[in-house]
Each structure stands twice: as structure tokens, then as C-alpha cells.
């Protein structure tokens, strides 16, 4: 009998648990009951759950009848078939028939009749009916476990993690940032799509994600499993771009309530922008949903991202490859990923030409063994004609059995689910600290970049300080104007004997010191030039320093305008120097009265004296400028005579500090541009890394 | 207008231009692009020196696409092992039609001699058509083996014609398209796509597949991809493929076309397309003047001239002024004495021996910077930095150079001309005369006038004349001083400016022009290799 091998496989699990039950249907039903501790007896929902499974298998059998190509001699298949004697008596098929089953079978019959015409639609329709009839009743059975305190703690730890990782900013283009960003996205998506839903709804159906290369036949496989063309197939590559989720009608509530893949499913209602297509079919066993994904290696790179996101949400990975592709690098990258994640994996080698089957399977098996994946479930599907996007049903029997086993045997399903879940949580142990390390690198790098800016402008400020003191400013125009001012006697004319400063009315016949004015302008433009040149050099220095910090620094250094002093600097510098000169004048005014003995006998013109003071401040006489008597400290002499040495020192210190403060302020404004550029790239939280480590640790403790 | 011309001369000229780019572009072009350009130059030199009679055609593709099967089908012999295990081929196999002269080429390609086969059999009916073909069967580029073996990569880099062997299952793989096809877009003339294994599809499906592939390739920048469908297994379409290859081989141009296409690909990496602007390799009049002006400001030429003029005039008063006015002025209390500042005037004078001729370094910097900004606008950043650096390297010494140059023209401020002394003596004599006159007139008034003596009015007139003469002399002298000072000032200013200009020319303009000329050469070379946007037809004659 052609159905024997498949039925044998099907019953294999059942008999292992309820040994001695000759009738597979009964054993299946009994199995469902066993899994139902609260009821203790055959109640309606339990019965129905079993029946539903059965009706699926019935349909399956039907298709087997149509297609005589049995998979019994498939070597890969026969591995699992260690107890073929447990074949059931087909006569017993009727034994369990009761009223509900009759109803169910009626449904099936309708469905089968319709299958040829509009399978998807009829599936949906019948699915609805099923859900109304049984789904509601069946649901409560699947919700018992959790909320125990441990799970609560894990959930809390995860939500902290979620928040922390969500808040991470990775703005700087450091080496490895792409990886870190991707890893962040992956972890977030995995938390949202998989870990949290899986913990919250721990009894949700197992999500089996079918992934693999383009053209490997993923959609064909899913169609075959669903018994209908639910996903488009064709010769165009890549074929599938929108994932298709196929599930049993009674599981619908899980998917529609958003327990699984909440983000994706939310859009399923609006077909135009759907990110996922939901399809119901009774051909699939209950408690197992199959997801057809886009490829991992085609030229359409968005597909890879979608596929990886779905894989991250999978309870089980079914990896599909072909005889032509099994050595492709992308395929092995995916296998490595599965291994890293510790995900529960099954491998389907599809499109195997009959003549080379043994060679290819043996080679692939050896490669897998070498890679440490020797004990993963493998299924081989020979190359055969595809009709209506489906393979002959017989070719996928083993796979179907495997799924059915998961469906019926809750323990084994839980094991599979838990394996993947703890694999994911284990992977957090390394992935999150990795992310945190990168975050630390970002924070450190940012600090270094800031230090670059501060160092460059610090040097510039020191240069200006030096120029202020050393007399190197007293050159060119300033010195010439000073000579003009002093040599033409204007300096001495600005001193008056006996007339108190206060008595001299403004606008008196005393002439304005014109040369003091030009000297003042010369000093202003000289100081301005020094500040601008220093700022310019500093900005170049920053760009050079950042340029060494490739690639992140280089990218930021290329921000337009950073390599030169800002446009407003000239205006600002003019204003700052003007204000400083006013300040000096004010100092002269307020300190002028200090030496009473002098004030009584000599008055002076403040503008002119301010110039003398400034020139003295700039280091007149200390410079390398040729002044033949060398040590002439003429301005200081005059100033000391007027103010006294003590006051002069005070004033000088004040004036210097004031100028320094003003220049630092100018430079601070210049530095803001760099800070802005850095901030533009995203401001990482300095403590985020520590918090991440802590949260990872907390998660480990909670588990 | 032709986009790519591949005549031999043109290619040679462009390669020469590329070598000039490599020469001039050191430190100015991104090192990776430069390295690639050097590599291309080396490769092109080698390839063009080797047999031009042969065309190297490489069969490339993913594992399992049927490269070896197609290779064997074209050769008509089972030379390259085919198999079901993936990956199958791990060494490049070569089959040569027309052996003479191919040995060196195969050595250069690095095909091991045990994988070389000769297909120079007179039995072939299309022997002549394929004469000169070197067909390579490459290992795959996408299997896990290829992750550590770059043989396929290397061969794809050196072959004259690349034949991508695709199959219906894998034709849209990212490994082919992202890494190679998109990279090699523009290589239309030297790329052929073979959709193999069409025996697996129905004719309709084949058509759909080919359309899809063509669309995909167009999206990637290949305007007219050559797509051939074959089934190496059933030999369907293999003859068609042979004739496509035969056509290309017959032209003997694939090797040059391949190099030209590589050139096209490298150029945008060297520089983004530059607008077709004329490069000024000389600094124009206006900018030179601007620089000189700015440097004069840094030295303070105008201020120095002012000072010289003013101080000269002020000091002249002591020498050539009317002594009486001076004495009146000095009658007031000297504030310096009040302040106990004895010798302060000498201090001031000590600072006024010679006019200052030093330059403000910061202002010199800014002047040079603004010249650099001016001449280097529109020039790529790296070159701008080059111009800036070379200008600045010299500008560091500029303030000192300016001071040294100008010190010889700087006038002394304590110089006393001879005529000032004469005038002083003259004024002294006049004062003496006046004093004598006053004394004489006084004594006459006191002691009466002797008969023979000049009467008092005459003496008074003499005193008045001496006073008046003194005033007149002072006024005239002052005018002369003013005029001399103005003339001196003008002369000084002109002299200083001239020297500043010469220094600017020497230390700034010349080095900058040198760098500009280097960029000009580079730019011309770029235009030759085609990196300059061509002006729109009709805009220029």
C-alpha cells in the first residue's frame, strides 16, 4: 500500500508515547488527551484538536492516493523510519468517527472539491468556519503556562534591554559601525518580533520559517505544504518579495491579534501596503505556521533584509537549497548564522536530479558534518515537474510528517521552540556586549574628536597669548604708527600740567589726538589679523587631525566650512577687539585718579594714554624689533610715573585677562561648529554601555 | 559625438595621459584609485605587448551554472571535468585555437600548463572562425571555496572578453551582479551573457527569463547587453554562442576594448567629473596687485611713509623753525619735569632712530591665504591643499624676507640734513643781529645820538628786518621741508612697494604658479582620458 511509509512515519511518534494502541487515530486522540491534564477526559475541544489534525492527514492521504510516487525509498527519509511495523489498519479509520468529525469531514470534502478552482479563497472561507466552530473552544487549552515569577523577571529584564538598545545612537562612521547598526536593528527586531511575543504568548504556534537562495524552490515547497498556490512561483528571480504566512485556521487568533510578528501583521489588513500575506489552510497541522520568505542572495537586497528579519523571529528554520547551490557562499553564511543563534534547523536539499542524487547528497552531508551540522534534520526532494506552483505531494511527505509531529507532540514542539528561544537569549550574551563595546568605542572616539578640537584651539589661544606678550605684534603698521605718535610729539602733548582732568570741559579747544586714533585702528587690525590667522590655522589643524581618524573623522572633516575660520569670525573679532579697547580706556579712566599726588599736577588725554598703555602691554621694548638702544621701556616709564608700579601691574593683568577671555569666547563660538558637526552625527549616551552590560547581566540572572 | 573610441592611437594616447595622471597625481589623488590606475597601466602594457592575435575569452559564473559543460561543448572535447558536486572546477582550464604566440600570453594569465589544451585541429570546420581564441573555464566566484580563492576574481580582471554563464536558478544572484556586473558596467562591448540550462524551461519561460535578465542588466547600466541562450547539455544554442564569440575574436579588438573599458571605469575613481573650465596657470594682474597691497599693509608701508613725513616735519621745527616761537612754547611748565621723568624725551628719541620695516606675520599669513583662496577656487580639494601648503611653506619666511629686503631703504629718523644746520646758523645770526640792533638802539636812546651815527629809526628798522627775515626764512624753510618730506614719502613708498612686489613674486607667486602648472598638466591629462565633461554641442565652436 502506497501510503504505508508515510503513515508509518506519522505514527512513529505517536506509538512511541502511547504504545500498544493499534489504531493511530485513537492514539492520536489519546495523545491529545494526555496533553490535556486539566480535563482528564475526552472533552469536546481536545477531541476536536485531534480531529482537526486527522482531517488534515486524511487530505494528505487523498493526495497520496493520486500520486503514486511514494517517498518510501528515499534514503534520507528512511533514516527516521525505524519502526515501520506500526502501520495502522486502514479499516480503523472509521472507528473514531463521531458527529463532530463527520462535520469536519464534510468541510474537507467541500474544500477538496474546491481545491482545483480557487483554493486560497475556499481555504480562507472554510478556515473561518473552523475558527468559529472550534478555534474558540480549542484556544484555552494552549494558554496554560507562564506567568511564573521567573518569566516576569525575564520580561522585565528584556524590556529594559529593549529600551536601552532602542535609545542607542551610532552616528560615527567607525570601523564596524555598520555591523553594530545592523546588530542593533537585528536585536531590536528580534526582541519585538520574536523574543517578547514568544515569552508573552508562550503557547503560540511554532513559526517555521522557510528560507534559502533565490530559485531554490521555497515558494514551491510552501505551496506544496499548504496544498494550494499560496505563494507565487515562477522563473523570474527573485520571485517572492512579500513573505507569505500560512497557518491552520484554528491558529488564526494568534496571528491576527498581533501576538506574532506584530509589526508585519499589522499591515496585512491593507493589501496595497501589506508587508506580509496571511493565508489559512487546513492542510497544515495545527500549532505550526509556515512562513515563506524572500531570498537571501538575489540582486534585490531589500529581500535579504526581510528574510533575515523573519529568520530572527523564527522558532524553527527550514533552510532550502538545491543541488546546484549547496556550496554557495551565501547559503553557508546563513547556516553559520543558524549555528550561531543556536536555532532549531532543518535542511531541505531540493531539485536534486535523479541521476546524481547519491553523489550530491553524500557530498552535502559530508560538508554539513564537517561544519558540525551533521545531526540536523535533512530532507531531500528530487527534481520533478512543478504543477500549479506545487510539487507532487509525495515528495514532501517527510517534511510534512516532521511538521505534524511538532503539531501533535507539544513537548517536542516546546523543545524546538525553547531551543531556539534559549539559543537567541544565549546569543544576547555575546551580541549585546559586542554592541556595548562598540558604543563605548563611539563615546571614546567622540571624546577624542572633541579633544582634537580643544587642543587645536588651545594651541591657537596660547599662540595669541604669546604674541601679546612678546612684542611680536609691535611690527609693521603698529610700530610705524607708534613712532608717528611718539615722534611727532603728540605723546607728550597729551600730558598737561596743572589742569585737572575734571576741569577740562569736553569740546574745549584742546585738539583731538589724531595719531592716537590711527594707532588705535592699527592695533585693532593687528590684533584682528592675529586672531583670524590663529583661528584659521586651528580650524585647519582640526580638519587635519580629524582626517587622520579615518573613516569617521574623515567624513566629518569633509563637512563644508570646517576647514577654515567661520564667516562671522572677522565681524566678531572686530567687535571683540573694539570692546576690549573700550575696556582698556575704562581702566585708564577709573585708575587714572589713583595716584593723587600726580593727578593734582598733571592731567592727560585718556585716548592717548590708553594707546601708551596698550603698546606697553603688547611688550614694547621686549621685542626683537630693532630699537637701537634695545632696553628702552619708555611707555612703562611713563605709565609707572602716572599710575605707580602696583596699579600698573594690576591694570596690565586685568587688561590681559579681559582680552584672553574675549578671544576664548570667540574661539568657543568657533568650536561650536565642530561640536555641532559631531552632534549632527548623533549624540551617544555616555553611560549607555554600562547600562547595557548591567541589563545583559540582569537578564542572565533572571533566566 | 562618440562616447568611447577605441582606435589604437587613441587608446595609446589615453594610456599615456593616464600615466601622466599617475605621475602628477601622487599625493593628490586617492591612493587606492592611483594604485588601481598603476595596476591598469601595468596590465595594459603587458597585454598590449603580448599576442594581439589572440583574444582571451573567460567563461565565468556561479557554481553549477554549467561553465565547464559549455567549455567542453565549445571545444567539442571533454577537457574540463564536469560533475554534480559543487563546486566542481577549482583550476582555470584553457583551450587555444591557434597555438603560435599564445604561450607567453598563457604564462602571463597564469594558466598552469597541465590545464592548457590546443584546439588547432584542421578537422574543425569552423577552425578558421575561432582562430586566435583562448577560451578559459574559470572556477566559480560564489561558492564557499571562492571565499578563500581569488583565481576567478583575478581572471575576470585580466581576460579580454568575459562571458557570464548564468542559469535560470541563479541569474539574479547578488554575487554576480553586485560584485561584478555593476562594477563592470560600461564594459558592454567586452561582456557577453549566456543563459545556460534552457533545457530546464519551456520556450515561454526562456523568453520571460531573458526579458527579466535584460531589464535587470539595463537597470545596472548595461545599455545593450549581449544575451545568448544555450543548453550546453543538449548543445542547443552552442553554435550561436560560438559564432558570437567568433565575431568578437575576428575583430582582434577585444583586448583593446577591454582596456578602454577599464580606463573608463577608473577615471571616475580618480576624480569626479570636472566641469570644462579653462585652468589659469598664471596668477592674474589683479590678484598680484591684491597680494602686494595686502603685504604692503602687513609691512605698514603707508604708515611708515606717514611717520617718516610727519617726524621729519616735526623735527625740522627744532632746526629750521623761528627760534622765538620755540622759546615761547617752552615757557610753559613741562609736565615731564613735574612727573620727574628726566630724559624721557631722549627715551622717545631712542625709539626713533630708524623707521620700522617689519611685517606682521599674521597679516602676511592672511594675505597669502586670500591669494590661495582666490586662485584655487574650482580646483579639487587635494590640489587646493597642495597649493596652500606650497604657498605657506614660503610664507613662513616671508616676514623676515620682507624686513631684510626693506631695511636698506628704511630712512633714518634722526638724520639731520646739512641745510637744516645752515638754517639754524642763519637764524642764530639773525637773532644775534636783532640782539645787537636792540642793544645798539638802546644805547643810542640812553646815551644820545652822536652826529655821525645812524639815527635810531634806522637801527630799529634793521632789527625789524632781522626779525622779519627770520620769520620769512622759517616760513620758506617750512615749505621746503614739507615739499621734501612729501617727495621723500612718495619715493619711499614707491621703493618699498617695488621691493615688496618683488619678494611676493619670488616667494609666493612663483611657487603657486608652479603648482598651478602641475595641476594644469594633470587637468589636460584628465581631459585626454575623458574625465572632463565635454561642453554641450553648440555652446562652443
GROMACS .gro file of C-alpha atoms in nm, chain A residues 496-506 508 592-593 596 598-606:
model
   24
  496UNK     CA    1   4.906  11.874   3.066
  497UNK     CA    2   5.035  12.035   3.374
  498UNK     CA    3   4.812  12.169   3.639
  499UNK     CA    4   4.482  12.132   3.470
  500UNK     CA    5   4.283  11.871   3.638
  501UNK     CA    6   4.122  11.621   3.415
  502UNK     CA    7   3.786  11.700   3.559
  503UNK     CA    8   3.814  12.069   3.493
  504UNK     CA    9   3.877  12.020   3.124
  505UNK     CA   10   3.542  12.059   2.966
  506UNK     CA   11   3.465  11.834   2.675
  508UNK     CA   12   3.749  12.257   2.475
  592UNK     CA   13   4.371  10.742   3.643
  593UNK     CA   14   4.288  10.906   3.969
  596UNK     CA   15   4.651  11.155   4.381
  598UNK     CA   16   5.013  11.309   4.025
  599UNK     CA   17   4.652  11.381   3.946
  600UNK     CA   18   4.678  11.715   4.118
  601UNK     CA   19   4.959  11.837   3.899
  602UNK     CA   20   4.921  11.656   3.565
  603UNK     CA   21   4.622  11.568   3.357
  604UNK     CA   22   4.631  11.355   3.048
  605UNK     CA   23   4.435  11.262   2.748
  606UNK     CA   24   4.285  10.921   2.811
   0.00000   0.00000   0.00000
